[in-house]
XYZ file of C-alpha atoms in Angstrom:
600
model
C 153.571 168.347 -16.283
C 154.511 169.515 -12.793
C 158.141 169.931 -14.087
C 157.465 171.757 -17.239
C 155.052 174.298 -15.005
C 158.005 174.574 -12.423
C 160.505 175.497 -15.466
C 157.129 177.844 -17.268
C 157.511 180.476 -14.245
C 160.921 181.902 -15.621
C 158.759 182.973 -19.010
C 155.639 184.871 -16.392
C 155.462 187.493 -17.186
C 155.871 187.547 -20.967
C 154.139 189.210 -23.912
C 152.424 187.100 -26.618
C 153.774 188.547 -29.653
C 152.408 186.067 -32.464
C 150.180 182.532 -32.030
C 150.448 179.915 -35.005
C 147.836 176.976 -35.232
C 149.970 173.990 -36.367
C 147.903 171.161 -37.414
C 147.784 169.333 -34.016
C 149.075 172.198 -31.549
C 149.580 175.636 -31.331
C 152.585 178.089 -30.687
C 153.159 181.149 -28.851
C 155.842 183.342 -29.216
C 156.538 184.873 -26.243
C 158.834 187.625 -25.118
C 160.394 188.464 -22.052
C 163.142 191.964 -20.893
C 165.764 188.916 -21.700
C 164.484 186.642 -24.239
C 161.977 185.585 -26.686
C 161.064 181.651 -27.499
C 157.630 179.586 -28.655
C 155.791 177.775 -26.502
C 154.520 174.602 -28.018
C 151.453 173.406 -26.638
C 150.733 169.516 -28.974
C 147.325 168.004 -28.682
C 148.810 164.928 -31.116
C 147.118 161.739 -30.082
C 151.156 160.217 -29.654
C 152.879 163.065 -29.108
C 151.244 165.256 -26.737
C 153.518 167.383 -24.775
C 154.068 171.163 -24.031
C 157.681 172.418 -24.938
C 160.066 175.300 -25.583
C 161.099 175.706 -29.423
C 162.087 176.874 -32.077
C 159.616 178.636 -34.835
C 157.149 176.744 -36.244
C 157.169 176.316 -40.097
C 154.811 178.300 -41.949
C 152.923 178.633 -44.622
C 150.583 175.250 -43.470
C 147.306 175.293 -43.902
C 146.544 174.274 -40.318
C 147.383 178.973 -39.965
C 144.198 179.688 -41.317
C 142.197 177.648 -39.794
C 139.324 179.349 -37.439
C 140.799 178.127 -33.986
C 143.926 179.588 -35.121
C 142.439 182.895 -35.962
C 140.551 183.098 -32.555
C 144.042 182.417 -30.439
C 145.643 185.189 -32.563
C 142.719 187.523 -31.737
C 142.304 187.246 -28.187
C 146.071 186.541 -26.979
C 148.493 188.747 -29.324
C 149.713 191.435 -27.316
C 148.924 190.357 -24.001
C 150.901 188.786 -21.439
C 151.098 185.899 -19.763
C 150.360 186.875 -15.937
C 150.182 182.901 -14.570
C 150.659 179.413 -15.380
C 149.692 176.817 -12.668
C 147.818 173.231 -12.256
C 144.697 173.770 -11.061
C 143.860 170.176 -10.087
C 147.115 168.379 -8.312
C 148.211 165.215 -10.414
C 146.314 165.603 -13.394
C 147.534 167.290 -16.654
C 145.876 169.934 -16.825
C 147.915 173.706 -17.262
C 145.847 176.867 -17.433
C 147.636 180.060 -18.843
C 146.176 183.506 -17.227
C 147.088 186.416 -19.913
C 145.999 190.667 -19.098
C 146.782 193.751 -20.749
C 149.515 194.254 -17.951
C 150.829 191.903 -15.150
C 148.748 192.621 -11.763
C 145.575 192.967 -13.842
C 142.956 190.563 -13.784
C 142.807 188.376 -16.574
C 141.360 189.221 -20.108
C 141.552 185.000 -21.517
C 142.816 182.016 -20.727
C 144.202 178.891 -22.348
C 143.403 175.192 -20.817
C 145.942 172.849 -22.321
C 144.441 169.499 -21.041
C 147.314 166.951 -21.904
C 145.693 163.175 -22.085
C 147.179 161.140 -25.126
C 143.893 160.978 -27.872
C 142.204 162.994 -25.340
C 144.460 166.101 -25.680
C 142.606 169.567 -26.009
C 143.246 172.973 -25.925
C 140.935 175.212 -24.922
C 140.025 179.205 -25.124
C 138.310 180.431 -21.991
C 136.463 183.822 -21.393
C 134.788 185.230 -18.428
C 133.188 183.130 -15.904
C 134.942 180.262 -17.687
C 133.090 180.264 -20.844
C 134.349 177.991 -23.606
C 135.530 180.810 -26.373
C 137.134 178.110 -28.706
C 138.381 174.807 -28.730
C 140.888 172.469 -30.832
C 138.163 169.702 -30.392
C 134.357 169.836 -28.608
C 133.101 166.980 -27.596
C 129.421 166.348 -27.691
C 126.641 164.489 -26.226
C 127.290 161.550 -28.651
C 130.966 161.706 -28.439
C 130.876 161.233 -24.379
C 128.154 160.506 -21.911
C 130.679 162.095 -19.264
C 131.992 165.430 -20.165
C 130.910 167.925 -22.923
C 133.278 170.958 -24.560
C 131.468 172.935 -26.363
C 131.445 176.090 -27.527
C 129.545 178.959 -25.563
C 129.345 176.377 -22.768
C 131.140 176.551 -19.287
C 134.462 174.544 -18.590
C 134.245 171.477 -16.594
C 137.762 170.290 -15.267
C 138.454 166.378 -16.659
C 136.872 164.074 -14.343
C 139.656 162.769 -12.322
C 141.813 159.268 -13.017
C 141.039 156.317 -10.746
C 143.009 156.305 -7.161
C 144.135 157.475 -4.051
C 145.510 160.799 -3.548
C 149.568 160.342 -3.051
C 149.376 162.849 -0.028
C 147.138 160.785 1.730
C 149.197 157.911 2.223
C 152.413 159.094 3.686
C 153.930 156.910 5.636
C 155.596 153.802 4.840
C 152.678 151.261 6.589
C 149.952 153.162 4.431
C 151.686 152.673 0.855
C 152.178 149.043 1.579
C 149.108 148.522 2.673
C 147.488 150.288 -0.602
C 149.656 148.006 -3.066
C 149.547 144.608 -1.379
C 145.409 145.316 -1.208
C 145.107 145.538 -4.812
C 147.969 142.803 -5.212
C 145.074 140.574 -3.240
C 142.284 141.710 -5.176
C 144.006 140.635 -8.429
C 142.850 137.054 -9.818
C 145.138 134.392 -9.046
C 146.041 134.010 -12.518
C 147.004 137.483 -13.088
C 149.691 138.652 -10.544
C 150.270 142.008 -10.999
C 153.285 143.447 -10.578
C 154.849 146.483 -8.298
C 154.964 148.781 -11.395
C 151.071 147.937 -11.841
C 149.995 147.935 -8.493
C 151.838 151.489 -8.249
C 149.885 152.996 -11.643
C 146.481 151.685 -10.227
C 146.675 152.274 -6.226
C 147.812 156.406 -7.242
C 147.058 159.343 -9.378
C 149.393 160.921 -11.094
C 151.831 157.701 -11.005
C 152.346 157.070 -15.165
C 154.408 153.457 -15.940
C 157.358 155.312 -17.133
C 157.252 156.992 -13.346
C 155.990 153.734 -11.399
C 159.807 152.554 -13.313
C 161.786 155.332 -12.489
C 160.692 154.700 -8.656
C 161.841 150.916 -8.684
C 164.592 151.885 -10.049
C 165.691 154.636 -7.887
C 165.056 152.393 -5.242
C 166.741 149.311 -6.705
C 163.822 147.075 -6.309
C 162.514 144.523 -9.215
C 160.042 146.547 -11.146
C 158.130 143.083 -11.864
C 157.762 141.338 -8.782
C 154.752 141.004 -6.803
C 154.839 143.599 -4.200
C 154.136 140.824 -1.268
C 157.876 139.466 -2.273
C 159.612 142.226 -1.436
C 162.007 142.351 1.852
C 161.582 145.309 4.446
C 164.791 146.777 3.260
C 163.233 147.125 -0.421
C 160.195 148.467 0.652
C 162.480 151.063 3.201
C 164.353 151.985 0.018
C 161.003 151.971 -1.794
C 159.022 154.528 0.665
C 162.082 157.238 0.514
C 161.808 157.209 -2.895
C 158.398 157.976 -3.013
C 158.998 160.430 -0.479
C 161.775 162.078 -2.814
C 159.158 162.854 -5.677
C 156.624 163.883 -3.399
C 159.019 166.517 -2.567
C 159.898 167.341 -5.403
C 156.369 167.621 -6.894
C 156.456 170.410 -3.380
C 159.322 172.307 -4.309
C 159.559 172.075 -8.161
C 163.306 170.739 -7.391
C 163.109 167.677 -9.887
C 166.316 166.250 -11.839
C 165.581 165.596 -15.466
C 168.103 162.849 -16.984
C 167.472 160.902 -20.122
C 169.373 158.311 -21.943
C 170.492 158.645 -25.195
C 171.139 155.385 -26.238
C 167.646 154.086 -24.797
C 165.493 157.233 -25.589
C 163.884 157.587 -21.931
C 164.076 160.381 -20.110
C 163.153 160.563 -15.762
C 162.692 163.309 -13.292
C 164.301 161.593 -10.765
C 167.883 161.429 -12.111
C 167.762 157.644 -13.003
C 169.238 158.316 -16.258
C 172.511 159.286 -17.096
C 173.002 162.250 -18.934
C 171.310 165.102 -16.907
C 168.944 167.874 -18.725
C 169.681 171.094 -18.169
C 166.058 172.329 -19.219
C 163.133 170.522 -19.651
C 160.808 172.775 -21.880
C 163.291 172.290 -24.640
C 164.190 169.111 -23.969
C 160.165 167.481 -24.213
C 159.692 169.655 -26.693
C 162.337 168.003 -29.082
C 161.621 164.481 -27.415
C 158.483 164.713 -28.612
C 158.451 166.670 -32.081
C 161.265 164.313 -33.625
C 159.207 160.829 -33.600
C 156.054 163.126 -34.433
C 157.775 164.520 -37.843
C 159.506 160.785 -38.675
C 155.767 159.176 -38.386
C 154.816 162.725 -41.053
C 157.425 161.979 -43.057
C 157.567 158.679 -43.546
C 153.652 158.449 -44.573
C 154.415 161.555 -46.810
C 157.041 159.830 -48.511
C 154.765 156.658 -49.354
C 152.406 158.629 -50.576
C 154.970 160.184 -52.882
C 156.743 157.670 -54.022
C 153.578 155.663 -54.993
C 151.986 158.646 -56.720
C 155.840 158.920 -58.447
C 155.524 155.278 -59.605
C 152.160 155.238 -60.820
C 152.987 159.092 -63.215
C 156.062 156.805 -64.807
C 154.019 153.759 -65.206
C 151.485 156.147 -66.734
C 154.221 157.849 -69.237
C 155.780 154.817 -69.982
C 152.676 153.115 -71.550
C 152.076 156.593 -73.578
C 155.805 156.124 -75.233
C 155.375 152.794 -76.078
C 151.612 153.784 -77.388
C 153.278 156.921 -79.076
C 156.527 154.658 -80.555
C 153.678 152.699 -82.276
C 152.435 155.559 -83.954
C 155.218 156.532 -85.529
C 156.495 159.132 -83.195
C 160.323 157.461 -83.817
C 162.464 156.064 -86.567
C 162.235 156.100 -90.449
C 158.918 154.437 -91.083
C 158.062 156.209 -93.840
C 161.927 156.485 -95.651
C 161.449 152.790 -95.691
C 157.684 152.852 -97.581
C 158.964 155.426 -100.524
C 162.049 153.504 -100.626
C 160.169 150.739 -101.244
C 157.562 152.050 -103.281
C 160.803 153.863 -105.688
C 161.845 150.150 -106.025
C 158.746 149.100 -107.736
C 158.695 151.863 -110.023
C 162.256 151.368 -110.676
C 161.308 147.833 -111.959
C 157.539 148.740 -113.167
C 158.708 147.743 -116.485
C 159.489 143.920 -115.150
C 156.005 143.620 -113.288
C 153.623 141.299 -114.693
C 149.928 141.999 -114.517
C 148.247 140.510 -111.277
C 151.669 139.607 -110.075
C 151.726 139.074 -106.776
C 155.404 139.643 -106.077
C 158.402 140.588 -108.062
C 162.308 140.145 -107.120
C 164.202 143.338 -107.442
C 167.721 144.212 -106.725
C 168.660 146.022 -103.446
C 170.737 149.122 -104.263
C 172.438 149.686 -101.034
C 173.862 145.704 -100.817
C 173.039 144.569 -104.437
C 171.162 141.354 -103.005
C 167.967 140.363 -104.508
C 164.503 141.091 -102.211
C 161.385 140.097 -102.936
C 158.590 142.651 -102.437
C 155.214 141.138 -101.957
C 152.379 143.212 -104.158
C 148.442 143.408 -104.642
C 147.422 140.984 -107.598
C 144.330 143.407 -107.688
C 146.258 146.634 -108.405
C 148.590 147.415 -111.389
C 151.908 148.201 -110.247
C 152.203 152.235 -111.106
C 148.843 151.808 -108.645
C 150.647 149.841 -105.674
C 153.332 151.925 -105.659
C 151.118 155.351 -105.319
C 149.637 153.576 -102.493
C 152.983 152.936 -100.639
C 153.563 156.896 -101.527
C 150.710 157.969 -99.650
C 151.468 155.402 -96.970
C 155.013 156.836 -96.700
C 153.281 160.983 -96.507
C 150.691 159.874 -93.703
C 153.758 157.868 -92.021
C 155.685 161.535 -92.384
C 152.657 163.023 -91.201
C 152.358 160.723 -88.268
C 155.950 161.321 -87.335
C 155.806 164.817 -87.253
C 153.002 165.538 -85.471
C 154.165 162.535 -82.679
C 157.578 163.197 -82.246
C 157.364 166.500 -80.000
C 154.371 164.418 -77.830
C 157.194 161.492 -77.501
C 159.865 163.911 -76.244
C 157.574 165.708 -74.104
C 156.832 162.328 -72.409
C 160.509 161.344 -72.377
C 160.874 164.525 -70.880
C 158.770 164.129 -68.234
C 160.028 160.896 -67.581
C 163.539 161.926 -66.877
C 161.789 164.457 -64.768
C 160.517 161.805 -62.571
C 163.477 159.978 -62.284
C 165.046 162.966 -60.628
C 162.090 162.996 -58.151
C 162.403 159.177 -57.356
C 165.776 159.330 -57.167
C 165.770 162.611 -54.950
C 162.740 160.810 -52.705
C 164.510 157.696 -52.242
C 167.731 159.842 -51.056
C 165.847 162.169 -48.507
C 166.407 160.785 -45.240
C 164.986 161.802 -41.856
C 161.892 163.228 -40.446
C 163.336 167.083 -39.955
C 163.242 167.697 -43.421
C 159.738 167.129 -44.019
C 159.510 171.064 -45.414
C 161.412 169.771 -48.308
C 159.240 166.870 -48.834
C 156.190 168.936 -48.959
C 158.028 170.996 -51.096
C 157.976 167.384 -53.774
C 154.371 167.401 -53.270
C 153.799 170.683 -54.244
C 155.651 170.033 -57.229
C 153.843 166.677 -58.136
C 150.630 168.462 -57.996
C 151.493 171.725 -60.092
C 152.319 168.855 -62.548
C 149.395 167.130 -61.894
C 150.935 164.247 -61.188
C 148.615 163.891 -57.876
C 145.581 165.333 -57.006
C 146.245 168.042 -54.398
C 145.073 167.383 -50.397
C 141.692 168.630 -49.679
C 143.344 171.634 -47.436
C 145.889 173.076 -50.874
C 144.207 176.054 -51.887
C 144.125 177.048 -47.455
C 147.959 176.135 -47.903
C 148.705 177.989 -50.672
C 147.175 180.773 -49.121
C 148.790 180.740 -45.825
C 152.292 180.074 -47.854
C 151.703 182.799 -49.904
C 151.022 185.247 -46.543
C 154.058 184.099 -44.652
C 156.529 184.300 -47.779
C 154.573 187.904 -48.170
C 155.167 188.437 -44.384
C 159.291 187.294 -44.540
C 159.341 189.864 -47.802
C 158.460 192.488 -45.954
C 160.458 191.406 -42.491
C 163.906 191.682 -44.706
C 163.468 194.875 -46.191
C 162.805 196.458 -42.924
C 165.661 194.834 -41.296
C 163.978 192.363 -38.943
C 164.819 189.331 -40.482
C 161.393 188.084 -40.609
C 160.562 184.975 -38.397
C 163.044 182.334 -38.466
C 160.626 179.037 -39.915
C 159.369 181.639 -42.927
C 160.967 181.038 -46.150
C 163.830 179.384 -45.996
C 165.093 176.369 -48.473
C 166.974 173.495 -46.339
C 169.948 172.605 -48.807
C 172.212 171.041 -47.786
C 175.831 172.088 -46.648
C 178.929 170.717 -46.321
C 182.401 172.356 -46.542
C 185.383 172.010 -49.216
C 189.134 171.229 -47.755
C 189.483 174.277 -48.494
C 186.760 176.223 -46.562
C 184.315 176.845 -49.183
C 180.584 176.205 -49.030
C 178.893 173.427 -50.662
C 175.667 173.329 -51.436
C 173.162 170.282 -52.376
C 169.527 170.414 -53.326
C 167.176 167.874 -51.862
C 164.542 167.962 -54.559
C 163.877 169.506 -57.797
C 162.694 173.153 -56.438
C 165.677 173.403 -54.668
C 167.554 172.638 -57.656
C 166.266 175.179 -59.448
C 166.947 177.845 -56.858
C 170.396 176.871 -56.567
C 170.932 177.062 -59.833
C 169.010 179.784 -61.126
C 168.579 182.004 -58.239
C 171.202 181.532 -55.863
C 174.674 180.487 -58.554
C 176.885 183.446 -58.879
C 179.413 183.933 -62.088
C 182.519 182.026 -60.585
C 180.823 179.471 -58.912
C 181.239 176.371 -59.488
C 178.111 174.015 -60.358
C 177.889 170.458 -60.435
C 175.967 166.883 -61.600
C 176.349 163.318 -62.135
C 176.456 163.382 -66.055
C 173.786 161.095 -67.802
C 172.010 160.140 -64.738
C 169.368 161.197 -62.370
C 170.783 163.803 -59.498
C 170.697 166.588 -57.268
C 172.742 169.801 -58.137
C 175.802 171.184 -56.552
C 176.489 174.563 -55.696
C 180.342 175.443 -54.553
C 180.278 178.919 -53.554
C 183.969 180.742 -54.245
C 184.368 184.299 -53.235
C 185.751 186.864 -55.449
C 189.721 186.993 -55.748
C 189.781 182.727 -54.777
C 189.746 179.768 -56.536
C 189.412 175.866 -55.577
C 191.855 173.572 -55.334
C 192.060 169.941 -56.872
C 191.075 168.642 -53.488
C 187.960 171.346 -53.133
C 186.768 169.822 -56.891
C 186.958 166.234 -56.217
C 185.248 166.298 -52.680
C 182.682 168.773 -54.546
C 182.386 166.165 -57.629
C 182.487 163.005 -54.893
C 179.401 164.297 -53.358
C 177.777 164.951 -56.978
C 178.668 161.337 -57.599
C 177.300 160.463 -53.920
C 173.716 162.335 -54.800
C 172.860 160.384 -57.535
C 172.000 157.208 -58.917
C 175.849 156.360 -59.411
C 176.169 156.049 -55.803
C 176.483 152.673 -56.045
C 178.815 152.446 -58.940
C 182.637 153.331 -58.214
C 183.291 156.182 -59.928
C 181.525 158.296 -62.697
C 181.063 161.249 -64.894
C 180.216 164.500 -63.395
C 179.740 167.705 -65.294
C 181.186 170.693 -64.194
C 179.997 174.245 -65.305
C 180.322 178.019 -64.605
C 176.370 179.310 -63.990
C 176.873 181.856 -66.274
C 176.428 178.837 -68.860
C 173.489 177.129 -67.752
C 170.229 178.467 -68.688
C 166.642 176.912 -68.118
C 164.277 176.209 -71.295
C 161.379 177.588 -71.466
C 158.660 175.515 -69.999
C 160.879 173.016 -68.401
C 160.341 170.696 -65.088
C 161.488 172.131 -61.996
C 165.891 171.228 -61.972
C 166.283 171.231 -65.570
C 168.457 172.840 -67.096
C 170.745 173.356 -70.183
C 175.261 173.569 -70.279
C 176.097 175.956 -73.163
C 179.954 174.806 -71.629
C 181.079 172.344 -69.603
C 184.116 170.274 -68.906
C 184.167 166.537 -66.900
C 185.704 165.190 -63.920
C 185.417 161.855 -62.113
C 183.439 161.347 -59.105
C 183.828 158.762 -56.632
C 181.304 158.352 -54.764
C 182.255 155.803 -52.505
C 185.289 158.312 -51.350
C 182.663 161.337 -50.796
C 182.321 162.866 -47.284
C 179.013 160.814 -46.702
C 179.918 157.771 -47.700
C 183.517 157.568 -45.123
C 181.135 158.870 -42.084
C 178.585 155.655 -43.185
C 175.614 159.327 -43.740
C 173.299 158.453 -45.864
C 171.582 161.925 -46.242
């Protein structure tokens, strides 16, 4: 927290130009004479952390919510005039923001950073509690309240000694080998322990960093240790005390290991670290998002085909398929054909077969005469006609909407990777237009806030401004052709459709897997140039690659010019019609994806 202050003084003073409620943080996007960037302050109960980013994505519901609303009114258009810690080694920031730097302040912002603890908090004059991202009541703790209208109370303060009160080398060892004592005899703590408990401010990923700076054994008992570790041990701790002085630290992280120090213990330096936390923190957040999103999806997906595939089979039996009811008139011409050779109260009668000239025996009611069992196989054979016609455009709307879902499944079980969780929430939006799953409880907020920020982007282009960069924008994705021209894959069935019907040019060239499930491909070719061989089979490898064929060696893929696709009306999202097309074969195992071993 010290470090990320330190680095926060280059951005004071800087106008707040917008604030976006996420839905566990908030973003400001501040502006200084030489740049502009959001500041990401993350109350997750994992993934706390205050960071430098890029925009948030919009159109969440988490924008409209009343917090939200409150930041936006009280901080857009002033500027931030301070940042500091107001209680040494806690995590605690407070932001200072006036009309004009100098001034006293109009608000502040608390950002108290404490794992499930995290809050962020709107303060007024005389440190009144204007709005919070959580209050805590009476029943919630019997230690600290936030609430609303009441007066902020710093955190009470972790368990510990001060580290500026122990200096010098005696004092420090004296601290850890006292609580190394006071430990039961079956539970020898170690110097990493010892070092969390004995000080404030020391976290285990720091109490680690100082071992092994110092190149002592971060698990033995601090009473092993020689005089020369504990020497090496004391400058060390003198280093970061120095550091937390003079804001000089030296963020390094690993990138094989995923840990990251302020002491330089790791081995690839960081040149900032606002960014750096920020994206440290964000990625696992979105992976945990994503992955519980995609469950969710793919079991709703399973249970809709399930669903459909019981109403075929139920529809089949109805008569929605086949020739049923040829069959009954055929067989009730037969009888009348041979009514002449059908004894009364017969209760079958051999006729001849006139397609193989076999003799069949057809089975008849001994209670009816024969002119009368064959009117009754007439009527059987209109009400099977009836049956079929009234069933067969309910079966192929269900087969429909099956092979719908098969290009979701297919295009959930391909999307990889927790930074394109806009395009799986772009599947659910989908599934529930189709009602296919009920909708969360916060869709209509969404909707609304979506509908505002795509209203918001409109408006940004036409004057210019480009419109903030996480508004509106569909994540294909891109690849290039030997030949230097873009290629362009949807990840889902909306972003089909846009590439196909929205963004496809006359003279493109459009592409998918023929007779399976698959994403479409876009390759965009300028006027006056046209692809090569090599440009068409990486295009149609990667067509091959996106689909359920990606497995199989080589397939069909269907090439077309857009100007020859059209979209039926009333169709799923990503389907589509060829009024032309010719074929090539894909191999998918060649494609771009599958030499770098890329699954997405």
């Amino acid at each position: 927290m010290a470090a990320a202050t330190e680095e926060l003084q280059a951005w004071v003073p800087a106008k707040v130009e917008a604030v976006v409620q996420q839905e566990n943080g908030a973003a400001l996007r501040l502006r200084t004479l030489a740049d502009s960037a959001w500041l990401h302050l993350d109350w997750h109960a994992r993934y706390a952390h205050i960071g430098v980013g890029g925009a948030p994505l919009r159109g969440a519901a988490a924008e409209l919510y009343s917090f939200g609303s409150q930041l936006s009114a009280s901080l857009r258009g002033l500027v931030l005039t301070r940042a500091w810690l107001p209680t040494p080694y806690e995590r605690v920031l407070r932001l200072a923001f006036a009309q004009r730097p100098g001034e006293p302040p109009q608000a502040e912002l608390v950002y108290e950073c404490m794992a499930r603890y995290s809050n962020l908090l709107l303060l007024g004059p005389g440190e009144m509690v204007l709005a919070a991202a959580h209050q805590v009541g009476q029943r919630m703790s019997s230690v600290r309240h936030v609430q609303v209208g009441g007066r902020w109370d710093p955190p009470p303060p972790a368990s510990g000694l001060d580290p500026d009160s122990c200096l010098s080398l005696e004092e420090v060892r004296s601290v850890l080998c006292q609580l190394e004592e006071a430990a039961p005899a079956d539970r020898q703590p170690t110097l990493a322990q010892v070092l969390v408990r004995g000080f404030r401010g020391v976290s285990p990923q720091l109490a680690r960093d100082l071992a092994v700076a110092a190149g002592v054994p971060l698990n033995a008992p601090p009473s092993t240790l020689s005089p020369d570790q504990w020497a090496r041990l004391h400058e060390r701790w003198q280093g970061w005390l120095s550091a937390l002085r003079s804001g000089a630290f030296a963020p390094s992280h690993c990138p094989a290991s995923g840990a990251y120090s302020l002491l330089g213990t790791q081995p690839q330096a960081v040149p900032c670290v606002l960014p750096f936390l920020h994206d440290y923190y964000t990625a696992p957040q979105s992976a945990d998002q994503f992955g519980a999103l995609k469950q969710q999806l793919t079991r709703a997906v399973a249970a809709a085909v399930t669903r459909l595939q019981k109403k075929v089979e139920s529809l089949q039996r109805q008569g929605g398929e086949g020739d049923k009811h040829a069959q009954t008139q055929r067989l009730a011409d037969m009888v009348m054909a041979n009514v002449y050779r059908i004894e009364p109260k017969a209760a079958s009668v051999e006729v001849e077969d006139w397609d193989s000239g076999e003799l069949v025996t057809i089975q008849l009611d001994p209670e009816k005469s024969a002119v009368e069992f064959a009117e009754g196989l007439y009527k059987q054979a209109r009400k099977q006609r009836r049956a079929a016609e009234q069933v067969a455009p309910l079966l192929a709307g269900a087969r429909a909407e099956l092979d719908y879902l098969a290009e979701v499944e297919l295009m959930l079980q391909q999307m990889e990777g927790g930074a394109h969780l806009a395009a799986l929430q772009e599947v659910q939006a989908d599934l529930v237009a189709g009602k296919y799953m009920k909708a969360p409880p916060d869709a209509a907020l969404a909707d609304k806030a979506a509908s505002k920020a795509a209203t918001k982007a409109r408006r940004a282009a036409k004057r210019g401004g480009g419109g903030d960069e996480g508004a509106g924008q569909l994540d294909f994705r891109q690849y290039t052709s030997p030949s230097g021209f873009a290629v362009l894959v949807g990840r889902n069935s909306r972003q089909n459709d846009e590439l196909t019907c929205r963004l496809a040019q006359p003279g493109d060239v459009w592409m998918h897997a023929r007779g399976v499930p698959g994403a479409h491909l876009l390759m965009r070719i300028p006027a006056g140039r046209a692809p090569e061989d090599a440009d068409m089979d990486f295009a149609a490898d990667l067509a091959g690659w996106f689909s359920k064929a990606r497995t199989q060696g080589k397939c069909d893929v269907t090439v077309c010019d857009p100007k020859d696709i059209t979209k039926p009306t009333g169709a799923k999202p990503g389907q589509v019609l060829c009024r032309r097309e010719r074929v090539l074969v894909g191999r998918p195992d060649r494609s771009a994806l599958a030499r770098s071993g890329e699954a997405d």
